[in-house]
Short mmCIF file of C-alpha atoms in Angstrom, two decimals:
data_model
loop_
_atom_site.label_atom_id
_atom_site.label_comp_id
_atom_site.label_asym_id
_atom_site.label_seq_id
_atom_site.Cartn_x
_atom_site.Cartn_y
_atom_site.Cartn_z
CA UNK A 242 113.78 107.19 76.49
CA UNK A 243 110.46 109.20 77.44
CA UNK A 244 108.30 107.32 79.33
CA UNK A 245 104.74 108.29 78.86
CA UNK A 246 101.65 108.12 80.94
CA UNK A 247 98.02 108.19 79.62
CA UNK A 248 95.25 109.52 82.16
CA UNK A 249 91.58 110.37 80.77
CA UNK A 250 90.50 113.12 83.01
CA UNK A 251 88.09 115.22 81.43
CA UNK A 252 88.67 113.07 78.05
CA UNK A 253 92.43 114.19 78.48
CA UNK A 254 95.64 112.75 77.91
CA UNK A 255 98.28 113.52 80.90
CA UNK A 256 101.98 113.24 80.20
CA UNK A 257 104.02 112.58 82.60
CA UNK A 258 107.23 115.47 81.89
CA UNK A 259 110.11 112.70 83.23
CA UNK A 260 111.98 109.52 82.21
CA UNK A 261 113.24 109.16 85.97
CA UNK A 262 112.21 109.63 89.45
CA UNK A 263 115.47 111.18 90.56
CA UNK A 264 114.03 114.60 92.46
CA UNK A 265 111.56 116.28 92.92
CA UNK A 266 112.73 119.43 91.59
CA UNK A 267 112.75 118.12 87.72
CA UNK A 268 109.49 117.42 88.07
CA UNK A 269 106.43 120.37 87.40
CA UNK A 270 103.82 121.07 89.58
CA UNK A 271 101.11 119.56 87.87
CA UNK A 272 102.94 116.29 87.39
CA UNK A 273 103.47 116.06 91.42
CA UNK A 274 99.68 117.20 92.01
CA UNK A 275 98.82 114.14 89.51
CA UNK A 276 100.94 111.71 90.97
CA UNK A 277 99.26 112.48 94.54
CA UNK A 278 95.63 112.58 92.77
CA UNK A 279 96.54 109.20 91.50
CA UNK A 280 98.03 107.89 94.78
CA UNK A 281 94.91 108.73 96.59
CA UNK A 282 93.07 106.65 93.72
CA UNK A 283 94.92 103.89 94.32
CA UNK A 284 94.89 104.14 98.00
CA UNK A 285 91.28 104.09 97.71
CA UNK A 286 91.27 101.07 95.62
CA UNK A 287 93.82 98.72 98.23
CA UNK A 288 91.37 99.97 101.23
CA UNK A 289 88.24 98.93 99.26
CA UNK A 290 89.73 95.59 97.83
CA UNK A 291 89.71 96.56 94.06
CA UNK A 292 92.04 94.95 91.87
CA UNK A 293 94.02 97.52 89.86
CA UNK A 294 97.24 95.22 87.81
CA UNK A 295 98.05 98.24 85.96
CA UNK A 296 101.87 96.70 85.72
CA UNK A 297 100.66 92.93 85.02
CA UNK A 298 104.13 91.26 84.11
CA UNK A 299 106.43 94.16 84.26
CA UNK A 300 109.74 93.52 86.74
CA UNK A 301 111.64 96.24 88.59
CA UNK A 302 114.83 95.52 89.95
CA UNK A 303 115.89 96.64 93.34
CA UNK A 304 119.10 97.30 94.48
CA UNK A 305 120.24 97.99 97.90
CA UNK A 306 123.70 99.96 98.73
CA UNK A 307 121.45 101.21 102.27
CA UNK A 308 119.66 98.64 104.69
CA UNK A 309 115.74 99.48 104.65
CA UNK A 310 112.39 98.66 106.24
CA UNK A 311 110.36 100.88 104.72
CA UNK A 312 111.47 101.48 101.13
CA UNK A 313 112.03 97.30 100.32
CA UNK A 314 108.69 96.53 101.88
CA UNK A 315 106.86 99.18 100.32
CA UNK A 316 108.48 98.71 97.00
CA UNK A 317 107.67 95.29 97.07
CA UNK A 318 104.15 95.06 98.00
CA UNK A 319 103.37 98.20 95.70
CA UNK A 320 104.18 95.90 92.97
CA UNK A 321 102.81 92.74 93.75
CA UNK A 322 99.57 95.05 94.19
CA UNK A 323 100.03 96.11 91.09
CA UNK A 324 100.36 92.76 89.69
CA UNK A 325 103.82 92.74 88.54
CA UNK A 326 106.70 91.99 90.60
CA UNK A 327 110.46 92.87 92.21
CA UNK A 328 113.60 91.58 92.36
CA UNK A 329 115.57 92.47 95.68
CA UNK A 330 119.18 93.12 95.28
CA UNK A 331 121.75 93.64 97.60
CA UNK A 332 125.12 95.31 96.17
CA UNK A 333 127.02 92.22 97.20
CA UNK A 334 125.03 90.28 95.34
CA UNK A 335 125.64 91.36 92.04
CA UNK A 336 128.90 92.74 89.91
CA UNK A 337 128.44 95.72 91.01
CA UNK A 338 129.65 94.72 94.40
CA UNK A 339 132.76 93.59 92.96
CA UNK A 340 133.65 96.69 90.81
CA UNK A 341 131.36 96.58 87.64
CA UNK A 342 130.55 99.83 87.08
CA UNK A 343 127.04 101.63 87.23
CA UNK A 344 126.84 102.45 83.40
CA UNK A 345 127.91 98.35 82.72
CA UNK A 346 125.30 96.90 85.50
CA UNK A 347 122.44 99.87 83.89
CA UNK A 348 123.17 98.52 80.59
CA UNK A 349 122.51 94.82 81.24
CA UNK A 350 119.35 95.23 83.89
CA UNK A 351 117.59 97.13 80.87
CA UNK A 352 117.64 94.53 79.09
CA UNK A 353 115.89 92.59 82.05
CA UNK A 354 113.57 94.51 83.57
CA UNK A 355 111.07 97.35 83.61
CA UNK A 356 112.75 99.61 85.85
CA UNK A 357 115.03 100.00 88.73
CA UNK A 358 114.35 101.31 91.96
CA UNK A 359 117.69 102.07 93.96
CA UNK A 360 119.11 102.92 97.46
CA UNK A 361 121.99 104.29 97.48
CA UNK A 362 124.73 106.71 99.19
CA UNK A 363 126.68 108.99 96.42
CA UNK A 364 123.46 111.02 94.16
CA UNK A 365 125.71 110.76 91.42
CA UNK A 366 125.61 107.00 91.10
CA UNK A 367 122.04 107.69 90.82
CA UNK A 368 122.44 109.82 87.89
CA UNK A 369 124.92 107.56 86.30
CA UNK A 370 122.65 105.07 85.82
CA UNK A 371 120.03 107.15 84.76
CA UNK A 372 122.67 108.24 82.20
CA UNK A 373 122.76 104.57 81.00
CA UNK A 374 119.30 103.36 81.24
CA UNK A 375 116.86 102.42 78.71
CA UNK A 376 114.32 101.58 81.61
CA UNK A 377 113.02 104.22 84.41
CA UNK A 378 115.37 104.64 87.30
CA UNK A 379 113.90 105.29 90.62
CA UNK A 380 115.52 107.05 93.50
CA UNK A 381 114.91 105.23 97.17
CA UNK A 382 117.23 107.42 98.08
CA UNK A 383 120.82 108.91 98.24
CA UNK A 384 122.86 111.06 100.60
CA UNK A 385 121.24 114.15 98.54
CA UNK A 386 117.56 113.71 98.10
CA UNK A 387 114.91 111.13 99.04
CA UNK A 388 111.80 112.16 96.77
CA UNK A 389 109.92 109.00 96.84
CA UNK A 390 109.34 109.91 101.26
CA UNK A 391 108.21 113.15 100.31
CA UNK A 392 105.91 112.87 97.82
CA UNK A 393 104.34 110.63 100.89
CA UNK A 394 104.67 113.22 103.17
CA UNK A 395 102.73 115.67 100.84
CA UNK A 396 100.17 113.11 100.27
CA UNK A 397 99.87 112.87 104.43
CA UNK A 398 99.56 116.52 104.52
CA UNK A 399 97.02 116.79 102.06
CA UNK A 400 95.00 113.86 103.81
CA UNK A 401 95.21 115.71 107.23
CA UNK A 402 95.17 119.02 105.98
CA UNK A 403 92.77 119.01 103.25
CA UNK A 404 95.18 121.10 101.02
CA UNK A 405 98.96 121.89 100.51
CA UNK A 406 99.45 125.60 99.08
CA UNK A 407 99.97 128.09 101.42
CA UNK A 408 100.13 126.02 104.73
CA UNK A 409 104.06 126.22 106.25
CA UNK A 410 105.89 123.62 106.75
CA UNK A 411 108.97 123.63 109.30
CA UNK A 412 112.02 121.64 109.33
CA UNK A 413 114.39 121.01 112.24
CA UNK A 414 118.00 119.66 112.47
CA UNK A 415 120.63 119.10 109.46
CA UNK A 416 119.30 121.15 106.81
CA UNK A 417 122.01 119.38 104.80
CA UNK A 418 120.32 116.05 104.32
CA UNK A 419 118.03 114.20 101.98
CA UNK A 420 115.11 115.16 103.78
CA UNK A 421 115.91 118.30 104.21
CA UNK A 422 116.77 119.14 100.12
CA UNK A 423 113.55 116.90 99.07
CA UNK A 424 111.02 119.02 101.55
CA UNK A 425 112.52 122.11 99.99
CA UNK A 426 112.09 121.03 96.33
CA UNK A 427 108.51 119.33 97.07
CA UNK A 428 107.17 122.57 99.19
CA UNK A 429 108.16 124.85 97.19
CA UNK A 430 106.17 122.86 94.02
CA UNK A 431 103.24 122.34 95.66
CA UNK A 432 103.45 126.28 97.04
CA UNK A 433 104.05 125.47 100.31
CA UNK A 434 105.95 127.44 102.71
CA UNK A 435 108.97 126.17 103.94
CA UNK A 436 111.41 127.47 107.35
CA UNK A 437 114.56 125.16 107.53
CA UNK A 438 116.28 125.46 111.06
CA UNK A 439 119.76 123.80 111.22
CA UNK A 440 122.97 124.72 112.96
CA UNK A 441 125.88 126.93 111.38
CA UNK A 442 127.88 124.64 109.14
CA UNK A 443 124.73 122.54 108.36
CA UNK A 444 122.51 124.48 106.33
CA UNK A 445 120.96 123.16 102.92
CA UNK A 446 122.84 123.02 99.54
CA UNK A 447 123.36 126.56 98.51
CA UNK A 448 122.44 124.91 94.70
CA UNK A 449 119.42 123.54 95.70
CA UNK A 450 118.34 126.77 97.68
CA UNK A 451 119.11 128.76 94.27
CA UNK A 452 117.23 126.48 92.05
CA UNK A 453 114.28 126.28 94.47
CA UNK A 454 114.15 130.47 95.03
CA UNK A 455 113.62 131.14 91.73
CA UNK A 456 111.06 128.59 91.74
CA UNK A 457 108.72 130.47 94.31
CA UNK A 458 108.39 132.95 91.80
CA UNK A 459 106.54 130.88 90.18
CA UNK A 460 104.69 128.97 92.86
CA UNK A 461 104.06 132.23 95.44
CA UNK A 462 105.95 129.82 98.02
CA UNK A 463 108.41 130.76 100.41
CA UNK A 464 112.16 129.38 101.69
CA UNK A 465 113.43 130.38 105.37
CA UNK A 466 117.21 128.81 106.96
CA UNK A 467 117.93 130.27 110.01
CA UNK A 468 119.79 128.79 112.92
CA UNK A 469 116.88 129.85 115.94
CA UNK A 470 114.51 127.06 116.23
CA UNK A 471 111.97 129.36 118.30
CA UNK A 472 111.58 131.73 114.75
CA UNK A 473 111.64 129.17 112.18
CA UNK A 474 108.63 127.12 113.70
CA UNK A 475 106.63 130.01 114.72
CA UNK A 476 103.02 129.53 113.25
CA UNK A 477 103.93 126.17 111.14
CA UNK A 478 101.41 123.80 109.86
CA UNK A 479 103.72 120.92 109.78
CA UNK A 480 106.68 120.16 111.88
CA UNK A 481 109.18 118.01 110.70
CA UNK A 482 112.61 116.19 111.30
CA UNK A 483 114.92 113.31 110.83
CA UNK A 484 117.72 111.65 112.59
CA UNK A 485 120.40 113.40 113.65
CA UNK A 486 122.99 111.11 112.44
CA UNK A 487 122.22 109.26 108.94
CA UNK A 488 123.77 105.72 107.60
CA UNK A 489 127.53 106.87 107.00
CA UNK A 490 127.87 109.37 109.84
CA UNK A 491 128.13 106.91 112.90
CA UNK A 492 131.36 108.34 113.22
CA UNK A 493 129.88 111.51 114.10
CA UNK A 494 127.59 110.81 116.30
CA UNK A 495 128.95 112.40 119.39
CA UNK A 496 129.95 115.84 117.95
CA UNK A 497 125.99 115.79 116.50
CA UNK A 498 124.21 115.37 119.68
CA UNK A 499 125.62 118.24 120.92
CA UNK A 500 125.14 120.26 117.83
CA UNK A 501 122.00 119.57 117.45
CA UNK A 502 120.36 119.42 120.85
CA UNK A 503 118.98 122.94 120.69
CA UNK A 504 116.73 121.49 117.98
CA UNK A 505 114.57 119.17 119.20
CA UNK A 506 111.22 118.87 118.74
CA UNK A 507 109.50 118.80 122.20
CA UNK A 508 106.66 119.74 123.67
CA UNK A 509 108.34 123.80 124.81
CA UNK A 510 109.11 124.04 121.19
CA UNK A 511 106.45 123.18 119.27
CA UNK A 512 104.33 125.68 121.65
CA UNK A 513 105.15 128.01 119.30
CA UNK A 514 103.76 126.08 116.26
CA UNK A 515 100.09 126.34 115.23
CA UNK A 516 97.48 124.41 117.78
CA UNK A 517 96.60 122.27 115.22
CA UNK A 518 100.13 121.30 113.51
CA UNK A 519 101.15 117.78 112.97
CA UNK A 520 104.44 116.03 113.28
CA UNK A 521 106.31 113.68 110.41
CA UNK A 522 109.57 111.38 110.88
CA UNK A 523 110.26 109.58 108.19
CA UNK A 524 111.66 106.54 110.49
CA UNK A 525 113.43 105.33 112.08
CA UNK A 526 113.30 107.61 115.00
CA UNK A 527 115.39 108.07 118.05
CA UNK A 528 113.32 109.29 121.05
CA UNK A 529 115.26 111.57 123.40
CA UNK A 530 116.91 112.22 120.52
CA UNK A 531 115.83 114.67 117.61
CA UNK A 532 111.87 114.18 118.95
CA UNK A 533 110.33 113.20 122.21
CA UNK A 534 107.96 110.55 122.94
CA UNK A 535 105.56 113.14 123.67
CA UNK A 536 105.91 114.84 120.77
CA UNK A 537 106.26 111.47 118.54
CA UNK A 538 103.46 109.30 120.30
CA UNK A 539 101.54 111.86 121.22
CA UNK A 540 98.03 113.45 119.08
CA UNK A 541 100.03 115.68 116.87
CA UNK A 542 101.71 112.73 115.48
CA UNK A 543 101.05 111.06 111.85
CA UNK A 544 104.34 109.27 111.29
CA UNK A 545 102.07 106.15 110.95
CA UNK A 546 99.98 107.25 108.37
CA UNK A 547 102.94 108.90 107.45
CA UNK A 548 104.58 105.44 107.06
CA UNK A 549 101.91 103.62 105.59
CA UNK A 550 101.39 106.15 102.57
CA UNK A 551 105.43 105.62 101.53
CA UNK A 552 103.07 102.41 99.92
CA UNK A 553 100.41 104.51 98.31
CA UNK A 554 102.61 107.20 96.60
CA UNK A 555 105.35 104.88 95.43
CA UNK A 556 102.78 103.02 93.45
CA UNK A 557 102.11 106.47 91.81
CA UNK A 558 105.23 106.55 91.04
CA UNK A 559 106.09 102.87 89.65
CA UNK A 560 102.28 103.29 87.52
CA UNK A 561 103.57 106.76 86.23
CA UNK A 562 106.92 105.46 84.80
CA UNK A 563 106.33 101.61 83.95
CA UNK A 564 102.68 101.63 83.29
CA UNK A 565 103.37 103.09 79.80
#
């Protein structure tokens, strides 16, 4: 199933290129541009008290593998604004909790609902529902990728920034993580430039680095991994990092404090950023951790708005694919 979106700008029609939100690197530059166009529409419209039901009666289906604050609530609300509504699910609530297998449970919630937003750990469940879907399938995220953040983080640069192409953007700690994968594929779209620093053993997916490389021969953007934190934030625009252990990896916890201590974002290290850089987590954070309170509380910081626009770009997202 294609799912199509109509936009008149300029008396055109704009077609969304994707049946799925899966990552950001199957989607083309002009439909990630649109989708942050539109989320600053509808931003515009919640802050101003506008009514905009563009999903009046449609249903999405959420389903939880991962606890959340920030993807249920946002989901949620973004629909209700929207005028439709969600269904929270947890994975013990349904089947699929009890061994029903993606392509089964994909099969029947088509038949239900609109779309399905889900959290989850393996990226290939992900896919195998997509596989099975008659409806859109949206990722909240996997182990792999976590588009649906990013895309908000691009629209919090923009805000802040004024633009996207050509400012750098520098990421800090496991450069094999969702974040780290979904910054690559969404800077490099938008032609951003992009510095990854990460210990030995934890540097991105050599896949995604390959798919993304020959994509900045098309978007004039640029992809740095290198293990000296000093290097790979010199000059940045944007500094950026996540938890140092994710849901799954409790178990290494010790062994990844140590590891990646050298990489925290303080105030020493960030000396060597641009004055006027600003710092993203996309929560929850640690403090004393992977980011200090100075760095995290302090002026630089726009995790907040950071936070908040998770809401605004998701609803780009569900208007894109339901709203057909």
């Amino acid at each position: 199933m294609q799912s199509v979106l109509k936009w008149e700008t300029n008396k055109e029609t704009y077609h969304i290129s994707q049946s799925h939100f899966l990552t950001l690197g199957s989607f083309s530059q002009e439909d990630i541009y649109f989708l942050l166009e539109d989320a600053i529409k509808l931003k515009k419209y919640q802050k101003e008290g506008i009514p905009h039901p563009f999903l009046q009666g449609k249903v999405l289906a959420m389903l939880f593998e991962k606890a959340s604050t920030r993807t249920r609530v946002s989901f949620e609300v973004g629909m209700l604004q929207l005028g439709g509504h969600a269904i929270f699910l947890s994975s013990n609530d349904i089947q699929l909790g009890r061994g029903e297998s993606p392509a089964d449970t994909a099969k029947v919630l088509s038949r239900y609902v609109d779309g399905l937003m889900i959290r989850t750990f393996d990226h290939e469940i992900l896919e195998d529902f997509a596989r099975h879907s008659d409806v859109p399938i949206i990722n909240g995220l996997t182990d792999s990728h976590h588009p649906a953040q990013v895309l908000a983080d691009l629209l919090t640069i923009k805000e802040h920034k004024g633009k996207l192409k050509g400012l750098k953007i520098c990421y800090l700690g496991d450069g094999n993580n969702n974040m780290a994968h979904s910054l690559i594929e969404g800077a490099v779209k938008v032609g951003m430039d992009i510095s990854i620093a990460c210990p030995p053993g934890f540097k991105p997916d050599q896949s995604i680095l390959t798919s993304m490389k020959k994509e900045t021969l098309l978007t004039g953007s640029s992809i740095q991994v290198g293990e000296c934190p000093v290097e790979m934030i010199k000059d940045a625009d944007v500094v950026v990092t996540d938890v140092w252990t994710s849901m799954g990896q409790e178990a290494e916890s010790k062994k990844r404090l140590k590891v990646f201590a050298p990489y925290q974002v303080n105030k020493e290290l960030c000396k060597h950023a641009k004055e006027d850089f600003i710092f993203l987590h996309c929560l929850p954070a640690h403090r004393g951790e992977e980011v200090t309170a100075e760095i995290i509380d302090g002026p630089h910081s726009v995790v907040f708005d950071e936070a908040e626009n998770r809401l605004h770009a998701q609803k780009a997202i569900l208007k894109a694919l339901l709203g057909n």
